[in-house]
C-alpha positions as a printed NumPy array, in Angstrom:
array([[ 89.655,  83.619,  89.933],
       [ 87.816,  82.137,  86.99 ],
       [ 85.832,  84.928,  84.759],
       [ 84.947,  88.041,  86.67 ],
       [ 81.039,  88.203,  86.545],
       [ 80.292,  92.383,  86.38 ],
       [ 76.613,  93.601,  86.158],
       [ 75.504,  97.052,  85.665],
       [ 72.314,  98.31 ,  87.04 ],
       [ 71.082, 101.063,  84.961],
       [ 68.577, 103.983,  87.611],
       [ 67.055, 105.182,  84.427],
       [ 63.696, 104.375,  83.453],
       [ 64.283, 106.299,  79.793],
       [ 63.253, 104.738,  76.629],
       [ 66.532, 106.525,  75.329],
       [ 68.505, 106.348,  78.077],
       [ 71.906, 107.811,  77.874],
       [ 72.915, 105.955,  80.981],
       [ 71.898, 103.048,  79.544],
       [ 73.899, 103.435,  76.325],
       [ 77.038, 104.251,  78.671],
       [ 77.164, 101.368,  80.758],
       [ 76.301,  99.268,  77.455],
       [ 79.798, 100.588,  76.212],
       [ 81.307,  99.86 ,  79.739],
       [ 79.907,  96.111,  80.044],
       [ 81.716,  95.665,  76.781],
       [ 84.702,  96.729,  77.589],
       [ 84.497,  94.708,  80.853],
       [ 83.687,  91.713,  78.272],
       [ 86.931,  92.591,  76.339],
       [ 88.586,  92.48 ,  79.629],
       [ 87.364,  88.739,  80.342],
       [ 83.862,  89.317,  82.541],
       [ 80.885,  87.665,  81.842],
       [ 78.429,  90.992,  81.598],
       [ 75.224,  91.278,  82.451],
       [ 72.893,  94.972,  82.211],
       [ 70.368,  94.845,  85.271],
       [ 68.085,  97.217,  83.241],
       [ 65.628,  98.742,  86.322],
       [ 63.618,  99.769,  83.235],
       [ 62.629,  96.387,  82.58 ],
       [ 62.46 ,  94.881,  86.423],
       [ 59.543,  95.429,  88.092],
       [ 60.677,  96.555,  91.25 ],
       [ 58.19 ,  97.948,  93.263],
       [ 58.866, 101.058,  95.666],
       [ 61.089,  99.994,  98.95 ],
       [ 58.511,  99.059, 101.84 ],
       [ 60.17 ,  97.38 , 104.639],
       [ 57.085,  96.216, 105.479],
       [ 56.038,  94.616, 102.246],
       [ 57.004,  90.696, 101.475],
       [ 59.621,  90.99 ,  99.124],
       [ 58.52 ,  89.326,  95.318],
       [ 60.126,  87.317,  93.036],
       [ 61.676,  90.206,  91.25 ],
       [ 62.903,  91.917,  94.386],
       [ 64.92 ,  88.43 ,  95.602],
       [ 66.035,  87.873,  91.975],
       [ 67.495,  91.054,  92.055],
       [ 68.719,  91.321,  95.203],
       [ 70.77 ,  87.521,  94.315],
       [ 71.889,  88.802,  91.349],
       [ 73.897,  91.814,  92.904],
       [ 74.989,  89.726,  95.496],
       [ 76.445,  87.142,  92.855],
       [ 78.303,  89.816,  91.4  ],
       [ 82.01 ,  90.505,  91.353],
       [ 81.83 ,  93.549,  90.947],
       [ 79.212,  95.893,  90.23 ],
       [ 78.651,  98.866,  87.989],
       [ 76.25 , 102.057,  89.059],
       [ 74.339, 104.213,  86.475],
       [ 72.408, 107.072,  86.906],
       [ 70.881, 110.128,  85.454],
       [ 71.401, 113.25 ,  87.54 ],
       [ 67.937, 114.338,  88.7  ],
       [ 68.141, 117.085,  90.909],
       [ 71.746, 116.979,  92.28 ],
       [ 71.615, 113.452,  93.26 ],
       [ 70.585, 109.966,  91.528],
       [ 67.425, 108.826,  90.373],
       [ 64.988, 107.288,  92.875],
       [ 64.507, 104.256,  90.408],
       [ 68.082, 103.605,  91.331],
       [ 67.756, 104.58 ,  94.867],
       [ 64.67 , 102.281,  95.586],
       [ 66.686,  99.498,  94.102],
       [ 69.639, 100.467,  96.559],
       [ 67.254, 100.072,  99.353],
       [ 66.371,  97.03 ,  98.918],
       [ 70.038,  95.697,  99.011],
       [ 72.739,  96.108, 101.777],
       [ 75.83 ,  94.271, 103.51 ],
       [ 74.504,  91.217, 102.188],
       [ 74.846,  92.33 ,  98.584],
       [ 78.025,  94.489,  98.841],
       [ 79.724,  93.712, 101.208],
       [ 83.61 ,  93.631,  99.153],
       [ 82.375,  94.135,  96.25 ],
       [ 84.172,  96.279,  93.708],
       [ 81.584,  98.921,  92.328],
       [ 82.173, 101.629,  89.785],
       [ 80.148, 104.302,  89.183],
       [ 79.159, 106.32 ,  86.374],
       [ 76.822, 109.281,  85.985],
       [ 75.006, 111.417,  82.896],
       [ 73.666, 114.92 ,  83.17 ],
       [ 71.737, 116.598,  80.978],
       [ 73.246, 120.105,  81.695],
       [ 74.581, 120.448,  84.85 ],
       [ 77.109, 118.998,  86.982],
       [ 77.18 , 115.242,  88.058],
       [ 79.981, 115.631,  91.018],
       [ 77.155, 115.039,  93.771],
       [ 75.98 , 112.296,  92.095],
       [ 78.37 , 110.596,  91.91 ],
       [ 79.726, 111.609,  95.628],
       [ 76.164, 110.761,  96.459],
       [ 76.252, 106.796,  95.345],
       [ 80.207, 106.862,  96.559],
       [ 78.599, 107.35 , 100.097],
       [ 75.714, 104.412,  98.983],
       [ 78.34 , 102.501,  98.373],
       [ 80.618, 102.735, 101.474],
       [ 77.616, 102.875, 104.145],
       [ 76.753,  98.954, 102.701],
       [ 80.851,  98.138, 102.821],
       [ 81.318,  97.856,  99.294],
       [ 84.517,  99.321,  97.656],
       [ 84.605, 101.657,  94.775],
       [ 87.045, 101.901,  92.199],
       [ 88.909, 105.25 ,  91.77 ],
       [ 87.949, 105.842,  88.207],
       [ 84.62 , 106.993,  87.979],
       [ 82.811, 108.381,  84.645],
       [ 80.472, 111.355,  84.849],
       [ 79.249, 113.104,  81.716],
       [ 78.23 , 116.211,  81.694],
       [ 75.508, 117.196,  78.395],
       [ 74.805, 113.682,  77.142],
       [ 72.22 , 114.613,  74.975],
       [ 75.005, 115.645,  72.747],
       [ 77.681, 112.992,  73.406],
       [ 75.638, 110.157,  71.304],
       [ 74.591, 109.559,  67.997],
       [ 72.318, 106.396,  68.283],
       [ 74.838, 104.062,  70.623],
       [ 77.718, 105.508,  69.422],
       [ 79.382, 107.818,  72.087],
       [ 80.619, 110.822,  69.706],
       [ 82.969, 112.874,  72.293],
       [ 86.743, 112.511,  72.012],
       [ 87.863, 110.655,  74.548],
       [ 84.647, 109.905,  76.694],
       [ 84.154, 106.543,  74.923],
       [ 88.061, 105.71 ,  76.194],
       [ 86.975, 106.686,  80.071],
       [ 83.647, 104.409,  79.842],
       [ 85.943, 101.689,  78.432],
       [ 88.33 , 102.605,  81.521],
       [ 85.856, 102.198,  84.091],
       [ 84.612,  98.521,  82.679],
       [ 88.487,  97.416,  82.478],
       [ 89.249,  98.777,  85.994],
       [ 86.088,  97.007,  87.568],
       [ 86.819,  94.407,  85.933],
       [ 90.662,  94.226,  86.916],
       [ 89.515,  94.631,  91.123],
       [ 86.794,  92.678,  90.805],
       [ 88.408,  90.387,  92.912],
       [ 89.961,  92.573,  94.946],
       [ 88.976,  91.826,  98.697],
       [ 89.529,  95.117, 101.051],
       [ 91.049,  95.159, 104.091],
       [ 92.342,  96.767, 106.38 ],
       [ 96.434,  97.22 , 106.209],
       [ 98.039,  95.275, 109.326],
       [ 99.571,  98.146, 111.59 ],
       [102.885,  98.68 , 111.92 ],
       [104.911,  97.528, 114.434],
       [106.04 , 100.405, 117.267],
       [109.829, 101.774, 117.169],
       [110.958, 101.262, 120.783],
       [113.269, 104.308, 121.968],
       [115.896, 102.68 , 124.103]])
């Protein structure tokens, strides 16, 4: 495999986006591990809200093409509500087998108080349902408002498990799942 090509689509739509910093610090990492990086800010991309109905635009196919393109792909969300943002989930709809099918995703989660475990069990389910295959580390962080000065992530050891989860996507990101041949039956004679 030449370079890994990782992207990271960010769900929030927060000028000062903790999520945003996060993956940020995991693209890098992934950089440091040999991908070419790329943040998929939904932010900044004008996606409208998912209408199967609608023609899709030019910013809808662009970003549908560049998931697809992907190695491997990295998830970010704020926690709203015990789930994940609908920026990111009206993104998500718009993509499917076509886009992840085999790909390595990662996922990572911020909360502002609570707990980010649905979340993030939330997008694993995404994730499978469109047959793409997540890696086992997976970053959730719980109080981010306090785990950042500026970019700089400030909590022991959190910046070390972001850094984990861009080096592990990066690592599988050409990983190709399947399913293990079965064994052959013992014969009682």
């Amino acid at each position: 495999m030449t370079r890994p090509d990782v992207v990271a689509v960010c769900g929030s739509r927060r000028e000062g986006s903790y999520t945003r910093r996060a993956l940020r610090v995991a693209l890098e990492a992934a950089a440091d591990a040999g991908a070419d990086t790329e943040l998929l800010d939904l932010r900044t991309i004008d996606l409208p809200p998912f209408d199967p109905d609608a023609e899709e635009g030019e910013a809808v196919s662009g970003f549908k093409r560049r998931v697809r393109e992907a190695d491997a792909v990295i998830l970010g969300s704020p926690v709203y509500h015990g789930s994940y943002s609908a920026t990111l989930k009206d993104a998500l709809d718009y993509c499917g087998k076509d886009e992840f099918t085999d790909t390595t995703v990662g996922l990572l989660a911020t909360a502002g108080g609570g707990s980010y475990a649905s979340t993030l069990d939330h997008l694993r389910v995404v994730v499978r349902s469109v047959h793409g295959w997540t890696v086992p580390t997976q970053v959730g962080i719980r109080g981010a408002y306090d785990k950042f000065d500026g970019e700089e992530v400030t909590e022991p050891g959190l910046e070390d498990r972001i850094r984990e989860l861009g080096r592990e996507v990066t690592a599988n990101a050409d990983v190709e799942p399947s399913a293990r041949p079965a064994a052959p039956a013992e014969c009682d004679d």
